[in-house]
Every structure is written in C-alpha cells, then in structure tokens.
Short mmCIF file of C-alpha atoms in Angstrom, two decimals:
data_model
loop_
_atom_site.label_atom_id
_atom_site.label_comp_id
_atom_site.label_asym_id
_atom_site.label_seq_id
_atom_site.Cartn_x
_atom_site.Cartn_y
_atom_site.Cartn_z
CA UNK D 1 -68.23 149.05 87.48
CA UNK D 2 -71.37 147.07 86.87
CA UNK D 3 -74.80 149.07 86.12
CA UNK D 4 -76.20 147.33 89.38
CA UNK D 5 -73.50 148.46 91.82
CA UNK D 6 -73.99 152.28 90.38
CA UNK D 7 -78.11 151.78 90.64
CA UNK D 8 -77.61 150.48 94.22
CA UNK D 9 -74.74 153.81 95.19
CA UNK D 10 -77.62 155.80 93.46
CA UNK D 11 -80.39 154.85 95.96
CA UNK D 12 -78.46 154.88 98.69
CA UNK D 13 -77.25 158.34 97.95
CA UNK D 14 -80.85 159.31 96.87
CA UNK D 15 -82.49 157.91 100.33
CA UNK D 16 -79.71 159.86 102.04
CA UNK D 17 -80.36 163.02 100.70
CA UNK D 18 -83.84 162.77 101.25
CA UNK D 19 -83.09 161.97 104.82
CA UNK D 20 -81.04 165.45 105.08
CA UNK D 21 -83.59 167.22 103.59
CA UNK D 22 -81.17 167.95 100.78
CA UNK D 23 -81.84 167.61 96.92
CA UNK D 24 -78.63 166.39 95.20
CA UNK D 25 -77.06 165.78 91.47
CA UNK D 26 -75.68 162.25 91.93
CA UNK D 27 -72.90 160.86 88.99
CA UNK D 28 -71.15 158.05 88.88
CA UNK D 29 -68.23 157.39 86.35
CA UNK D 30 -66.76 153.84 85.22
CA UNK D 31 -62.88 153.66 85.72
CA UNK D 32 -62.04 155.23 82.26
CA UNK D 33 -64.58 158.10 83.38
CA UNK D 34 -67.29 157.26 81.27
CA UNK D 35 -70.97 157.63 82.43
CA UNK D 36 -72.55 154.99 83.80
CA UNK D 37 -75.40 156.08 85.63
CA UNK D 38 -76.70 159.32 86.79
CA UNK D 39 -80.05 161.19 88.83
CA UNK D 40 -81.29 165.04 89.61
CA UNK D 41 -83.33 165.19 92.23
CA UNK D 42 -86.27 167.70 92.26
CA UNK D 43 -85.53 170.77 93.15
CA UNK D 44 -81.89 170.54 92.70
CA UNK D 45 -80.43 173.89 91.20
CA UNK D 46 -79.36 173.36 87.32
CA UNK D 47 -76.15 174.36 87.63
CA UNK D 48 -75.48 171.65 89.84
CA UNK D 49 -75.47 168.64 87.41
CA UNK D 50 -72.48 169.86 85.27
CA UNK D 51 -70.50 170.48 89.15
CA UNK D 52 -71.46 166.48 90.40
CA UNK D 53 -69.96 165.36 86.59
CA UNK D 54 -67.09 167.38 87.39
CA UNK D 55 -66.25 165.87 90.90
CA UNK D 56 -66.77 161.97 89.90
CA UNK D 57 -64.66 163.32 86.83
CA UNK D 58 -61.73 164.83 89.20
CA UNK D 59 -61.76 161.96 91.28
CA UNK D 60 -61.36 159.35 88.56
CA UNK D 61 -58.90 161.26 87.03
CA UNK D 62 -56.76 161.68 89.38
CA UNK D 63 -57.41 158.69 91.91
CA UNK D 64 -58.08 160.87 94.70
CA UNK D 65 -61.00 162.67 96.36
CA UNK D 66 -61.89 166.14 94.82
CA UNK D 67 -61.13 167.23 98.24
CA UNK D 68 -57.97 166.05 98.59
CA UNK D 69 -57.54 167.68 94.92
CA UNK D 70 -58.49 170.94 96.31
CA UNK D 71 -54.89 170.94 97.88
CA UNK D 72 -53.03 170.53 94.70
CA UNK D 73 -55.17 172.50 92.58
CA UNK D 74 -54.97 175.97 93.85
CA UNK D 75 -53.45 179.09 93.54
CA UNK D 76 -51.56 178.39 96.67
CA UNK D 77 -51.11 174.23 95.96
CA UNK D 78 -48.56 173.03 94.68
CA UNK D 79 -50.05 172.57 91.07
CA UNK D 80 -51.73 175.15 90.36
CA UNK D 81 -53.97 175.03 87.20
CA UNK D 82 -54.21 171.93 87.35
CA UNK D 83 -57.74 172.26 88.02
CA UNK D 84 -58.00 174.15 84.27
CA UNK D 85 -56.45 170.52 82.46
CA UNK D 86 -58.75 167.89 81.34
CA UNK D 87 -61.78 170.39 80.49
CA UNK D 88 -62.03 171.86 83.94
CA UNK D 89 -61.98 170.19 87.18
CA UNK D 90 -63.45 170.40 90.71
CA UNK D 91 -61.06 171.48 93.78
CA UNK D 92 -63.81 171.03 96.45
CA UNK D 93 -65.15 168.23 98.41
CA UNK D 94 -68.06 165.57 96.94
CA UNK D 95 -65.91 163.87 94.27
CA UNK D 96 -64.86 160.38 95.78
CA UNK D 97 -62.73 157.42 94.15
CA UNK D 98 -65.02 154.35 93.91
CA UNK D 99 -62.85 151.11 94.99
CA UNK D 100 -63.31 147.27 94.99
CA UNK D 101 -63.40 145.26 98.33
CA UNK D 102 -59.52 144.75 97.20
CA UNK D 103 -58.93 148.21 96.40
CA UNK D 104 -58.56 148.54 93.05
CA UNK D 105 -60.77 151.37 91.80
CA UNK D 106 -63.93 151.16 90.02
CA UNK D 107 -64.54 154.81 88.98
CA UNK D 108 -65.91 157.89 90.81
CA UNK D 109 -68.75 159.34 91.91
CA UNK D 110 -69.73 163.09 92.33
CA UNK D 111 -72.52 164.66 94.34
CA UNK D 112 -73.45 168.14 94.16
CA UNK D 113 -76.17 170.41 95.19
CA UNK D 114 -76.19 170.54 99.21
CA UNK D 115 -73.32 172.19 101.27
CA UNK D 116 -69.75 170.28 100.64
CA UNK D 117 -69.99 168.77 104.04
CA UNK D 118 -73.02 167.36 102.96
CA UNK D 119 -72.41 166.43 99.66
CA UNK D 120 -69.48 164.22 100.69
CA UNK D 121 -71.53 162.69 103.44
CA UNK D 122 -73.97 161.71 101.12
CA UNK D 123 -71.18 160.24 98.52
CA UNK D 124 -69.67 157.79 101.13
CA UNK D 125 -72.55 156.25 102.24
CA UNK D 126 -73.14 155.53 98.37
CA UNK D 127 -69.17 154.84 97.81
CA UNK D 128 -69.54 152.19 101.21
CA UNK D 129 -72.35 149.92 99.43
CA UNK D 130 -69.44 148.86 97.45
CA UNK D 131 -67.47 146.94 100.02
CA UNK D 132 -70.52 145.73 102.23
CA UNK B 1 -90.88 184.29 81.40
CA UNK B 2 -92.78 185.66 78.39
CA UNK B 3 -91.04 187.56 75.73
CA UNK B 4 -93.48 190.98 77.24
CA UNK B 5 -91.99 191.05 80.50
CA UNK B 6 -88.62 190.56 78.99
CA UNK B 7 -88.53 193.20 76.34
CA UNK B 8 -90.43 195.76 79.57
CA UNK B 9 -87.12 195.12 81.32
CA UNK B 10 -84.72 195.66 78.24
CA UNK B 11 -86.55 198.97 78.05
CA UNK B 12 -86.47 200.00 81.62
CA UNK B 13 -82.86 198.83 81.26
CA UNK B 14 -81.82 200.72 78.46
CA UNK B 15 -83.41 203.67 79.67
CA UNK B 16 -81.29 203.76 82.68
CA UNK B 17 -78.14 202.86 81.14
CA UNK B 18 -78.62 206.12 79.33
CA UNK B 19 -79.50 208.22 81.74
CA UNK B 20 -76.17 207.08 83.70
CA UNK B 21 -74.57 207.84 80.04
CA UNK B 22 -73.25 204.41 79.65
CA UNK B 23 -73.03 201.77 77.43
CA UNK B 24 -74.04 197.67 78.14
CA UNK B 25 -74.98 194.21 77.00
CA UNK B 26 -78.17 193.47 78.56
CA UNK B 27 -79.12 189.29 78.22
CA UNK B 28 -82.20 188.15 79.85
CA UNK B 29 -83.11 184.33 80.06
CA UNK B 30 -85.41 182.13 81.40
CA UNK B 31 -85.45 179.81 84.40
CA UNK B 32 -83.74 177.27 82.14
CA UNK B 33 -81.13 179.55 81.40
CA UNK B 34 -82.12 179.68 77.73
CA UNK B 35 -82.12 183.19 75.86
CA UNK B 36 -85.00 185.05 75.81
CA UNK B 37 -84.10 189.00 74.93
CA UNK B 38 -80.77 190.52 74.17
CA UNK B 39 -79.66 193.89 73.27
CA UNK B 40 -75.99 195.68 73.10
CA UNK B 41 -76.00 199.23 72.76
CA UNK B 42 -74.14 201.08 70.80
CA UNK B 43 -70.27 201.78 71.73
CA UNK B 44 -70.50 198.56 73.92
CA UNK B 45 -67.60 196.89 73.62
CA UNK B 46 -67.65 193.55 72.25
CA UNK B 47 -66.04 191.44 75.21
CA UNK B 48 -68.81 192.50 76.89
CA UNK B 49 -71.58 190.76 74.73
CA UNK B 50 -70.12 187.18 76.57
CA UNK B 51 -69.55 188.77 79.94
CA UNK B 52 -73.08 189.88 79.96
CA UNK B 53 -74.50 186.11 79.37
CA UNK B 54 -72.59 184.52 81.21
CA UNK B 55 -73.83 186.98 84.63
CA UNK B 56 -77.25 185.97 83.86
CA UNK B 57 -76.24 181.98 83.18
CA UNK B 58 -74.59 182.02 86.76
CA UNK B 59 -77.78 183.81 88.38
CA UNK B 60 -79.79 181.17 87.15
CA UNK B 61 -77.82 177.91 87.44
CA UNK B 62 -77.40 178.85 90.98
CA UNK B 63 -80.46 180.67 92.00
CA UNK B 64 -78.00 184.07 92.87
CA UNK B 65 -76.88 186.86 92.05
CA UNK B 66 -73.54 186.85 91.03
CA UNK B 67 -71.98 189.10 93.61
CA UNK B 68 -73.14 186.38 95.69
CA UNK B 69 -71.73 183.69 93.99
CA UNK B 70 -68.53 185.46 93.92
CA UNK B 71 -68.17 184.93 97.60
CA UNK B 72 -68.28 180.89 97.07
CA UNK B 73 -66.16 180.21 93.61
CA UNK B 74 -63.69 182.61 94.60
CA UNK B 75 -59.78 180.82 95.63
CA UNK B 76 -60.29 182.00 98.74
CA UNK B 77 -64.30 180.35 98.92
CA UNK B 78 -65.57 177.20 99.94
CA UNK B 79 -66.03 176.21 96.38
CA UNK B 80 -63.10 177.60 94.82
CA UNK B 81 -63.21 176.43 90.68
CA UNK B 82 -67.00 176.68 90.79
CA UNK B 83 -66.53 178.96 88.30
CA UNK B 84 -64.94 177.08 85.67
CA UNK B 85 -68.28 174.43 85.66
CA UNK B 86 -71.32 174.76 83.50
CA UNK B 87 -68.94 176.20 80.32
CA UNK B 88 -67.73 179.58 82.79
CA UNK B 89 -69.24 181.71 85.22
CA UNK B 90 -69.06 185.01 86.01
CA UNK B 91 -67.61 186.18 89.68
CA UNK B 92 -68.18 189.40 90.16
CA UNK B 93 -71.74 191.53 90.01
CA UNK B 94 -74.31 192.46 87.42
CA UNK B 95 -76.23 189.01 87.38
CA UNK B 96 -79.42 189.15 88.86
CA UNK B 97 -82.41 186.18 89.89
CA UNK B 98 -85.53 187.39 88.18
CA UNK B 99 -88.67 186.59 90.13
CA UNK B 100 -92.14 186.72 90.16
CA UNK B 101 -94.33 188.66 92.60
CA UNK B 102 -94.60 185.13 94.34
CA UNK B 103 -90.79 184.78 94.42
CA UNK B 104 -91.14 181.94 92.47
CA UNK B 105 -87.71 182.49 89.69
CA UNK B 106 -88.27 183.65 86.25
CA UNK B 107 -85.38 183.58 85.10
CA UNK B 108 -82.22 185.60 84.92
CA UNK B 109 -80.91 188.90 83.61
CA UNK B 110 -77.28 190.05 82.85
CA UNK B 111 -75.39 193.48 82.34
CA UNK B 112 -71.98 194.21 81.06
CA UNK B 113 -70.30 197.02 79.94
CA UNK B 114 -70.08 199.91 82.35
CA UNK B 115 -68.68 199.85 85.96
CA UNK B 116 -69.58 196.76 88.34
CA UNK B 117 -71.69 199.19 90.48
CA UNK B 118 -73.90 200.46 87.20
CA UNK B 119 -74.08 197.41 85.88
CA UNK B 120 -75.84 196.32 88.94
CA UNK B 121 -77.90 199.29 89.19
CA UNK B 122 -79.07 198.99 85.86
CA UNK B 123 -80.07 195.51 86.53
CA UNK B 124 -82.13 196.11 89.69
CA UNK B 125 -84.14 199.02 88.01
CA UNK B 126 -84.98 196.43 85.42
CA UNK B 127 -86.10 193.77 87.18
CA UNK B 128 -87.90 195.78 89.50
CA UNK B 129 -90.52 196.10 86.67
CA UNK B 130 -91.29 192.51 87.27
CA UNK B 131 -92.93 192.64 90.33
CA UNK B 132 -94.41 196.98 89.56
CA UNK J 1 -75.70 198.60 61.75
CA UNK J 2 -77.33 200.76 64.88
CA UNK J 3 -79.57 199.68 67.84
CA UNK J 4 -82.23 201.68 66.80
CA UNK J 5 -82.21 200.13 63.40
CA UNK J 6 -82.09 196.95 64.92
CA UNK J 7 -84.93 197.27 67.35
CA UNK J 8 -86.53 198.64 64.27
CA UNK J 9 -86.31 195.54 62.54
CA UNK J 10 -87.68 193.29 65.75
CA UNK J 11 -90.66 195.09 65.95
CA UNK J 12 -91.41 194.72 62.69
CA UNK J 13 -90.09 191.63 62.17
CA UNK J 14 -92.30 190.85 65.29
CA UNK J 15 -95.92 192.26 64.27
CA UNK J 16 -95.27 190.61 60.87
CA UNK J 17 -94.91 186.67 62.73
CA UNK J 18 -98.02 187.51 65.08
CA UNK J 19 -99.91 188.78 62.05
CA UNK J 20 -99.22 185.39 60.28
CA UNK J 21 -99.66 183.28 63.48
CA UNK J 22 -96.16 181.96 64.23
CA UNK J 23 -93.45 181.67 66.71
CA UNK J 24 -90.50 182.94 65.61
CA UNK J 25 -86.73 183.47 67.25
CA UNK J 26 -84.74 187.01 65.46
CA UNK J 27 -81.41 187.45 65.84
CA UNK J 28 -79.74 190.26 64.40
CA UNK J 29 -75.88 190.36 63.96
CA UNK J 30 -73.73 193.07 63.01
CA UNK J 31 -71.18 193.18 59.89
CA UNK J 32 -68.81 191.38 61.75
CA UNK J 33 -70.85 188.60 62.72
CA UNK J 34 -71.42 190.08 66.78
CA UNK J 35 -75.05 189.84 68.23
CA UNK J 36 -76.80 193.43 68.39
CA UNK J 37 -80.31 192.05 69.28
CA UNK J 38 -82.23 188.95 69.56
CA UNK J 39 -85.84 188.01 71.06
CA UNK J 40 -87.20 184.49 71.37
CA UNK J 41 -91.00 184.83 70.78
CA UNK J 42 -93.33 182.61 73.30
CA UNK J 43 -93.70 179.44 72.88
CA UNK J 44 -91.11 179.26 70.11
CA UNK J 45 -88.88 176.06 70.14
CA UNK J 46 -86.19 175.90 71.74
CA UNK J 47 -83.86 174.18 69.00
CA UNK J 48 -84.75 177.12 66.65
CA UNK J 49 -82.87 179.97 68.90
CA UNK J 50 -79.60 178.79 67.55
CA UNK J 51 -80.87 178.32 63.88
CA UNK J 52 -81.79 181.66 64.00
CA UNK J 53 -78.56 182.83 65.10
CA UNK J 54 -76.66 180.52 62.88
CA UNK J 55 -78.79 181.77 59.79
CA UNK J 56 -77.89 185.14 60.86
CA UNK J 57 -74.07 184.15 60.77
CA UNK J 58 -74.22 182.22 57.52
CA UNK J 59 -75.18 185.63 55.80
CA UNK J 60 -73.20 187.46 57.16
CA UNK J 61 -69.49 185.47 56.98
CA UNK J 62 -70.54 184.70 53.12
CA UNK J 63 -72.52 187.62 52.49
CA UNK J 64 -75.16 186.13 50.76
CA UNK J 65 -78.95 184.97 52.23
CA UNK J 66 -78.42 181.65 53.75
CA UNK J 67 -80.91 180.18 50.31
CA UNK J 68 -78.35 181.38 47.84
CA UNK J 69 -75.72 179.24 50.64
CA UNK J 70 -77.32 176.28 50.96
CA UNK J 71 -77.23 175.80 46.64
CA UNK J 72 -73.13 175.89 47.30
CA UNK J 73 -72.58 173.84 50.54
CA UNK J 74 -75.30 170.75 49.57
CA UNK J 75 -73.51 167.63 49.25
CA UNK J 76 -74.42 168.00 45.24
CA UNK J 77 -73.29 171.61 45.16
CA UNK J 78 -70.21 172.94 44.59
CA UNK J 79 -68.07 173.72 47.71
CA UNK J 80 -69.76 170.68 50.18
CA UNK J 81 -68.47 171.26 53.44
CA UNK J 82 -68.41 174.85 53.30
CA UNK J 83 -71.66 174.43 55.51
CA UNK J 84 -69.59 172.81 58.31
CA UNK J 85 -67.00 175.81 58.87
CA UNK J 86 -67.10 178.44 61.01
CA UNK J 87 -68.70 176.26 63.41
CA UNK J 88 -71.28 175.23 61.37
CA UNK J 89 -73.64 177.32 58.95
CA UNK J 90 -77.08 176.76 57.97
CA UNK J 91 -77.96 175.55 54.74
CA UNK J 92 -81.71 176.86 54.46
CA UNK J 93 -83.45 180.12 54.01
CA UNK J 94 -84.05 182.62 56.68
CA UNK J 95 -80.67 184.48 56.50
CA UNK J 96 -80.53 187.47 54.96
CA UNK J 97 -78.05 190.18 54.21
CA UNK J 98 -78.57 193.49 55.86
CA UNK J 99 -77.91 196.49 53.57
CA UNK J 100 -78.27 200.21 53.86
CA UNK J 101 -79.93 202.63 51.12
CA UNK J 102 -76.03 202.51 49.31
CA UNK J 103 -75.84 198.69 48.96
CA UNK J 104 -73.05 198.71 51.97
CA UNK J 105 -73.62 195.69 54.41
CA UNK J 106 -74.79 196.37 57.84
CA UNK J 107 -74.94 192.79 59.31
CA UNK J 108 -77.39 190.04 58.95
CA UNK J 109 -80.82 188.55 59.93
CA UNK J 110 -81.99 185.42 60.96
CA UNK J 111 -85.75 184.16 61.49
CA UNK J 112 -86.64 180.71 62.16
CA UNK J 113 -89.34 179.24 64.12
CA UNK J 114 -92.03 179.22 61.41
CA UNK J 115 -92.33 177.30 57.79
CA UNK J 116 -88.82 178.15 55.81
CA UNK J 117 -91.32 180.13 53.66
CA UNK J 118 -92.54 182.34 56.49
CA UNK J 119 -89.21 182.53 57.92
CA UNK J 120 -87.51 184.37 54.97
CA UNK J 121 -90.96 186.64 54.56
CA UNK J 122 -90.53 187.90 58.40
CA UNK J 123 -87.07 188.76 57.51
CA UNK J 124 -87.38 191.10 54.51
CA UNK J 125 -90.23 192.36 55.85
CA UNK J 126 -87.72 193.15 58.91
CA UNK J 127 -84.77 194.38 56.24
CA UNK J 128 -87.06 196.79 54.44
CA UNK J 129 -87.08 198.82 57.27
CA UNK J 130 -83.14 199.96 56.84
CA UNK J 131 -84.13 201.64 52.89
CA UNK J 132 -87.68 202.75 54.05
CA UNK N 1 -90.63 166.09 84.85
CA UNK N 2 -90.29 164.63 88.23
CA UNK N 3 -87.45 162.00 88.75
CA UNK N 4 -89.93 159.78 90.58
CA UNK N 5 -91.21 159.94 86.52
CA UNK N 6 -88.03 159.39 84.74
CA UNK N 7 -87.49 156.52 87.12
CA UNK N 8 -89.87 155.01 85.96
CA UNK N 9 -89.49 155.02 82.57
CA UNK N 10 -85.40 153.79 83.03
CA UNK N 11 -86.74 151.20 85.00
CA UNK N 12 -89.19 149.83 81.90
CA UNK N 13 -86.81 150.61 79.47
CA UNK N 14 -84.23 148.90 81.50
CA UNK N 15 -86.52 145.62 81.89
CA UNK N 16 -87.30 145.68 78.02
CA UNK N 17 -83.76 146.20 76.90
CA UNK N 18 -82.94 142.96 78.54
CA UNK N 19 -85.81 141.25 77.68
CA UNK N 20 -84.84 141.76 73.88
CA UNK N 21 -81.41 141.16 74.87
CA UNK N 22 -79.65 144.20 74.01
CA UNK N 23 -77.60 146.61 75.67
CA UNK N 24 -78.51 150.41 75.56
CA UNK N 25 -78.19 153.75 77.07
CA UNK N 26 -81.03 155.76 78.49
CA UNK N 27 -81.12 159.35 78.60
CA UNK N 28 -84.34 161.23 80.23
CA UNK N 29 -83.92 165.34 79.50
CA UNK N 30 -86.60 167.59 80.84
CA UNK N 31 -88.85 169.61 78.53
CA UNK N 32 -85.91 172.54 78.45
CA UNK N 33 -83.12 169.83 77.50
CA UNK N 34 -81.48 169.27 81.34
CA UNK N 35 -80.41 165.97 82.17
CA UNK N 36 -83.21 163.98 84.62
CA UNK N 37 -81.58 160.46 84.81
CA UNK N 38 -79.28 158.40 82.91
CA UNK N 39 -77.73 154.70 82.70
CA UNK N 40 -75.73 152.73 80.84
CA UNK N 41 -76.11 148.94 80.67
CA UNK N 42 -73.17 146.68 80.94
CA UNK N 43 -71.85 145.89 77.46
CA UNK N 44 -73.14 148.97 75.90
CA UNK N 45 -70.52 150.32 73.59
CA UNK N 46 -69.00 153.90 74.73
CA UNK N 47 -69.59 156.10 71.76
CA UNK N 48 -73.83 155.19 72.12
CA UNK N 49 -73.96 157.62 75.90
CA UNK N 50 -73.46 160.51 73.71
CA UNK N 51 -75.71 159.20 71.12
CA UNK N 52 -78.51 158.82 73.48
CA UNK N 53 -78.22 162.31 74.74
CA UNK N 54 -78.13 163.63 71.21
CA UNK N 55 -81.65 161.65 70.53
CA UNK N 56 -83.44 163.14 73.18
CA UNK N 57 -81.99 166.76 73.00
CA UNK N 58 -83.31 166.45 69.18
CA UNK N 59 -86.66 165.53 70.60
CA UNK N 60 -86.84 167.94 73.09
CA UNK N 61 -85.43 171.00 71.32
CA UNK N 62 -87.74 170.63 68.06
CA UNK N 63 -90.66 169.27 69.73
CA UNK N 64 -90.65 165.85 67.40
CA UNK N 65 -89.66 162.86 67.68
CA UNK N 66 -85.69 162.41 66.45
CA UNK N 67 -86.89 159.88 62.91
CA UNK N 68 -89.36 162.78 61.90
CA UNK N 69 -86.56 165.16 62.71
CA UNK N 70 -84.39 163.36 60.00
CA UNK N 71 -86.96 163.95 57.54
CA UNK N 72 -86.31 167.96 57.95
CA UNK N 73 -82.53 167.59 58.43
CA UNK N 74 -81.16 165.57 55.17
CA UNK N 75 -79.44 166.48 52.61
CA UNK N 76 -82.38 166.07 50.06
CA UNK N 77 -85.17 167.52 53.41
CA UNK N 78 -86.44 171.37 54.04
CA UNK N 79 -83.25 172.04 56.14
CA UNK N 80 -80.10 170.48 55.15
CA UNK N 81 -77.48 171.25 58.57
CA UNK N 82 -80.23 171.74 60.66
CA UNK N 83 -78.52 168.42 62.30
CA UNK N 84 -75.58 170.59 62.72
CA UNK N 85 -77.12 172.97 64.99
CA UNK N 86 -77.26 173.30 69.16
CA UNK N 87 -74.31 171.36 69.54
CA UNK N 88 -74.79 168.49 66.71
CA UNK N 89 -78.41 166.43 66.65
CA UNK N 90 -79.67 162.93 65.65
CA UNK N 91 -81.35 162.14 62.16
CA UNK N 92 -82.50 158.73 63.29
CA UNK N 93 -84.73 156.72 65.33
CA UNK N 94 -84.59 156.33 69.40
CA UNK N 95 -85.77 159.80 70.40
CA UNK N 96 -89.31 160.58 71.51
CA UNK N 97 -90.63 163.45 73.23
CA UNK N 98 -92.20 162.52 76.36
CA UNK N 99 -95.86 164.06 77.06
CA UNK N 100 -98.09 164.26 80.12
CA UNK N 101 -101.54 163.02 79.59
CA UNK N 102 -102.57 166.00 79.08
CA UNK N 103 -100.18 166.77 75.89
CA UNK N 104 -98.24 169.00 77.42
CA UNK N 105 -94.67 168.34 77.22
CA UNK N 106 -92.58 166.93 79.88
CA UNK N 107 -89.08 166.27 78.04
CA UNK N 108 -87.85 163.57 76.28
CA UNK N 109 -86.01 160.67 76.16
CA UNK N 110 -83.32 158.67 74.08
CA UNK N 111 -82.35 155.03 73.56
CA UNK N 112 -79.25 153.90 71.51
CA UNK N 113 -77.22 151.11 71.79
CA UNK N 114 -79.68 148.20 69.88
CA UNK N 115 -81.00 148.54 66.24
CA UNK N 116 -83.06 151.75 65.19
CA UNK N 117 -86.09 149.65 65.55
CA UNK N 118 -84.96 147.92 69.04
CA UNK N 119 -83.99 151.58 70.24
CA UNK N 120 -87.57 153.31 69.21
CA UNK N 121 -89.35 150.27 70.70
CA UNK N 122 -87.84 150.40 73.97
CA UNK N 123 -88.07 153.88 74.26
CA UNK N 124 -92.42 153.82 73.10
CA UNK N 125 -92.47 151.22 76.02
CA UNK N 126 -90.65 154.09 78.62
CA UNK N 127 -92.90 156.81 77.32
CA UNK N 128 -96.03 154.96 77.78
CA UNK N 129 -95.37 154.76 81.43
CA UNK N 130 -96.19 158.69 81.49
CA UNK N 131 -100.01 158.09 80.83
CA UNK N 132 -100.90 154.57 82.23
#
C-alpha cells in the first residue's frame, strides 16, 4: 500500500460521504495492519474513529470483510469470541479487504459513522479506485 | 461544560440518590468525554466506580443514552461488538447526553450502583438542572 | 475516608486555588487506592487530570507524599524504577497522605494544575480539614 | 479544528517532508486530543506512527509544545515521570500546539520520522498554514 493509493481511497470516500449527506471516520491499514492514512470528518461522533480502526483492523486480519466476519464472530457463529482476540474486533459491515488488480491484498480499510449500509457503500467506492 | 454546572448536577444527584436511599457512582464529563466531576457515595460498591464511567463515555462517544445504545451493540443489534470499541461500553441504562438549553451536547453524565431504573432516574433529575 | 470528608476537602481545596489564581484538577482516593471524588477546575489542562490522580495513587500505594517518592524512584535515588510500577507513579510533589486526628491513613490527595509549589499548598490546605 | 484545516497542514507538511527528503508521519489531534487526520509516508519506519501521536497528544494535553515539555519531564526537570503519564508522552522535539489566529487553541500536531530538527521544521511549516 503506497501513501498515494490510501490519499486517493480517502477522497473518494470523503466526496462520497459528502454526497450522502453523511460524515464518516475513514482508516486505511497497510497489509501488516499498520496505519497508513486516516480522516474524521466534521461532525462525525467521537466514538466513531476507534469503530472505523477496528473494521480496516478486522478485515486485514482476517482477509475478509467485517461483514462477512460478523458470521463467524457471534454468539450464534461458529467462532464465537473471536471477535474478543486481537484487542477487540468489529462483527458488522464497513471493514473491507483492500486488493491489488491481481488480487493479492494490500490492507483494509474501515469506515464508520453513517448507518452500516452506508458505511460499506462508501468503503467500496474507495476500495474500487484500486483496480481502476 | 464548566466545573459549576457539573458540581449543580452532582448535588441534585446526590440528593436524589438519597432520598431513594441508595447508593451510586456519579461521573460527569465533557463533550470530549474527558472527566469533569466525580463522586461515589458511601457503601457504593467498588465495581461500580468503572461501570459508572464507562455509561457516561458511551453517552458521549455516541451522542445517546445508553439504553439506547443497548438496542444497537447488543448480539441481537445491527452493530453487535460495538461495545467492545473505544476501551468498553456500557449496554444497558444510566448514561445520559447532557445538553444545553440549545440542545447543543455538553457532555455526558453516568450512574452506577443502585437498580437500572434508579440509576436512570437519578440521572434525569440531574441533568434536568441544566436546562432549569 | 467519608464523602463528606472528601467533599470537605474539594471545597477547600477549591477556594484555596481560586484565591491564588490557578487551575487545578483534585482527586481524592481512598486507603485502598479507589476514587471517592475528583473535580477538574475550568480551564485546567487536560494532561494534568491524570497527574492528579496518579499523585493521588503514588501516596497512597507507598504511603508517603509523592515529594518524599520522587527522592527514592529518581534515576540517582535509591530504588529507580519504583516510579514505573503500579502503572506508573509520579515522581513530584502534590501527593499527599490523608490521615485522621489518630495518625491512621484515610486515602490520599492529589493537586496538580498549578506551579508544583502551589500544588502541594492546595493540598494540605485540603488535608487540614480531616484534624480541624 | 476543521478537517478542511488539518488538510491543509498534512498537505504542507507532506510537500516539505519530501522536499527535505525524508519520510515522516503526521498526526493532527484536536484541541481535546481526538485524532483529525493522519498519514504515513512510504518508507517511514513503523515504530515513528505511534511516536507522532505521542508528540502531539504531549502538545495538546499540556498546552506546550512537546521540546519545552521535556524540559518539565527529565530526570534532572520540575517533574520527573510526568512523561509517564496519560498513556506515556514525548520529551522531544516534533510536537507543536496548533493555534487559531486568534490564540485560541485548535489542537496540535506531531511529526516524527526525520531528525528532531527536520521533524520540528516540518511541523512550524504545517502550523503556519493556520494563520496565513
């Protein structure tokens, strides 16, 4: 994950949210789940920062979606408490896995701070800059 | 939030909590969710000294009370392991959104130690001074 | 230690920072090291909310004002380190022991906000109040 | 803080990091310590994220920039361990608070990555973009 390809998911995320009406915690994590780059819009509740860390960080982790983590991590999934390892993790949508044009995966990114449907909107139109 | 309006509700709060014959933790803090005024009464016990930040923390990360946000972080919610983010939440009532006159938010108050229902009670009456 | 002694002690502690001009945090622990009562006066740092609680804790775990600790965990004194246990004590005045009228402990103060000077001044202003 | 404002300011610290040819973290916090906007620069070593973060938590929380800060905090200053309080702090160069033109405080900021002096210069040239 390069600083520029995070910068460009950023505004495309940010110019999405804006465009829902929406104000968003946007985080995006390198492949080892290390910050790279990250934004709060105004208005965005506080709480909401640590919750878009924790997505990207769910995603990365486990190379899949938050939402598809949900499943797994749950008192009725098949792992439950898994969500409790690695410091806490996400089990709703708005965590996705960033991958290359050839797949092989970048990192994460997490948004936070609209409703989940929204949130994960807004995280694929930042996660499809990467393959354009 | 000045330190005034804070120590009128830890009165008004305190008052009540006696007159229901209880015992609580009563945390107040600011919009930024840092601590303001805190006072445990005697007999309180001490598990309650966290439970009673962490109900305001939650009201003011997410700009609710925390019966509300029990309804969303709950397994059964739309953002089930919400409330393992921001260091732990609290699901379950007692957390109140302090705000001004011009429902702009002040901050948040918190109060632990006697049943749900009191603790709530005792929370309203004090932050009912802030708008008198 | 009671919360009417310890409200006690704010409001003195309190009138005695306004009367020198300064912005203090109080925290006010019990003999066990558990918060009874704090207040964060306005426009008071916000770095110094946890000094004041960790100067608090520091005389309390060691039973000595945090002045007397800092000449025993100093790199050049003779237990260095010691300031880095119990998740990490404050080297500096503005702790002091809380005693009652027999010389048993009741808990522990901690001021900071102000010069270190002022800081340990509020607070045995503030501890007089428990042999008055 | 607005993040049209911290923008800003990654943006110039961006372009003068590479103009000196160094790579560096930038961390904007708003004047009660919450993260605004963040990036890392390609090349920047891992453990220097954090150490951004602590810089401008240090500036924010204390009101002073993080080198007069480690004037206070050493082991021969006023407060030996205050560097060990809220959460661990910086005793060096690289944090700044960040002011409105007006002098009021808007946050601050933190720059790590490059030399002390690199770090401080880029992050003068950020904070300057708050009252052109």
């Amino acid at each position: 994950m390069k600083l520029s390809q995070a910068t460009t998911m950023l505004d495309a995320a940010h110019a999405e949210a804006r465009r829902r009406g929406v104000s968003v915690c946007i985080s995006i994590l390198d492949a080892a789940a290390w910050p790279v780059a990250f934004i709060r819009m105004d208005g965005a509740p506080l709480g909401v920062i640590d919750v878009a860390n924790r997505k990207a960080r769910t995603a990365v982790l486990f190379q899949m979606d938050s939402a598809e983590f949900a499943k797994i991590g749950h008192p009725d999934g098949a792992a439950y408490t898994l969500e409790n390892t690695n410091g806490g993790l996400a089990s709703f949508g708005g965590g996705l896995v960033l991958r290359a044009p050839d797949g092989s995966m970048l990192g994460g990114i997490g948004v936070s701070g609209a409703s989940t449907h929204d949130d994960v909107e807004i995280a694929r139109i930042a996660a499809a800059t990467l393959v354009a």
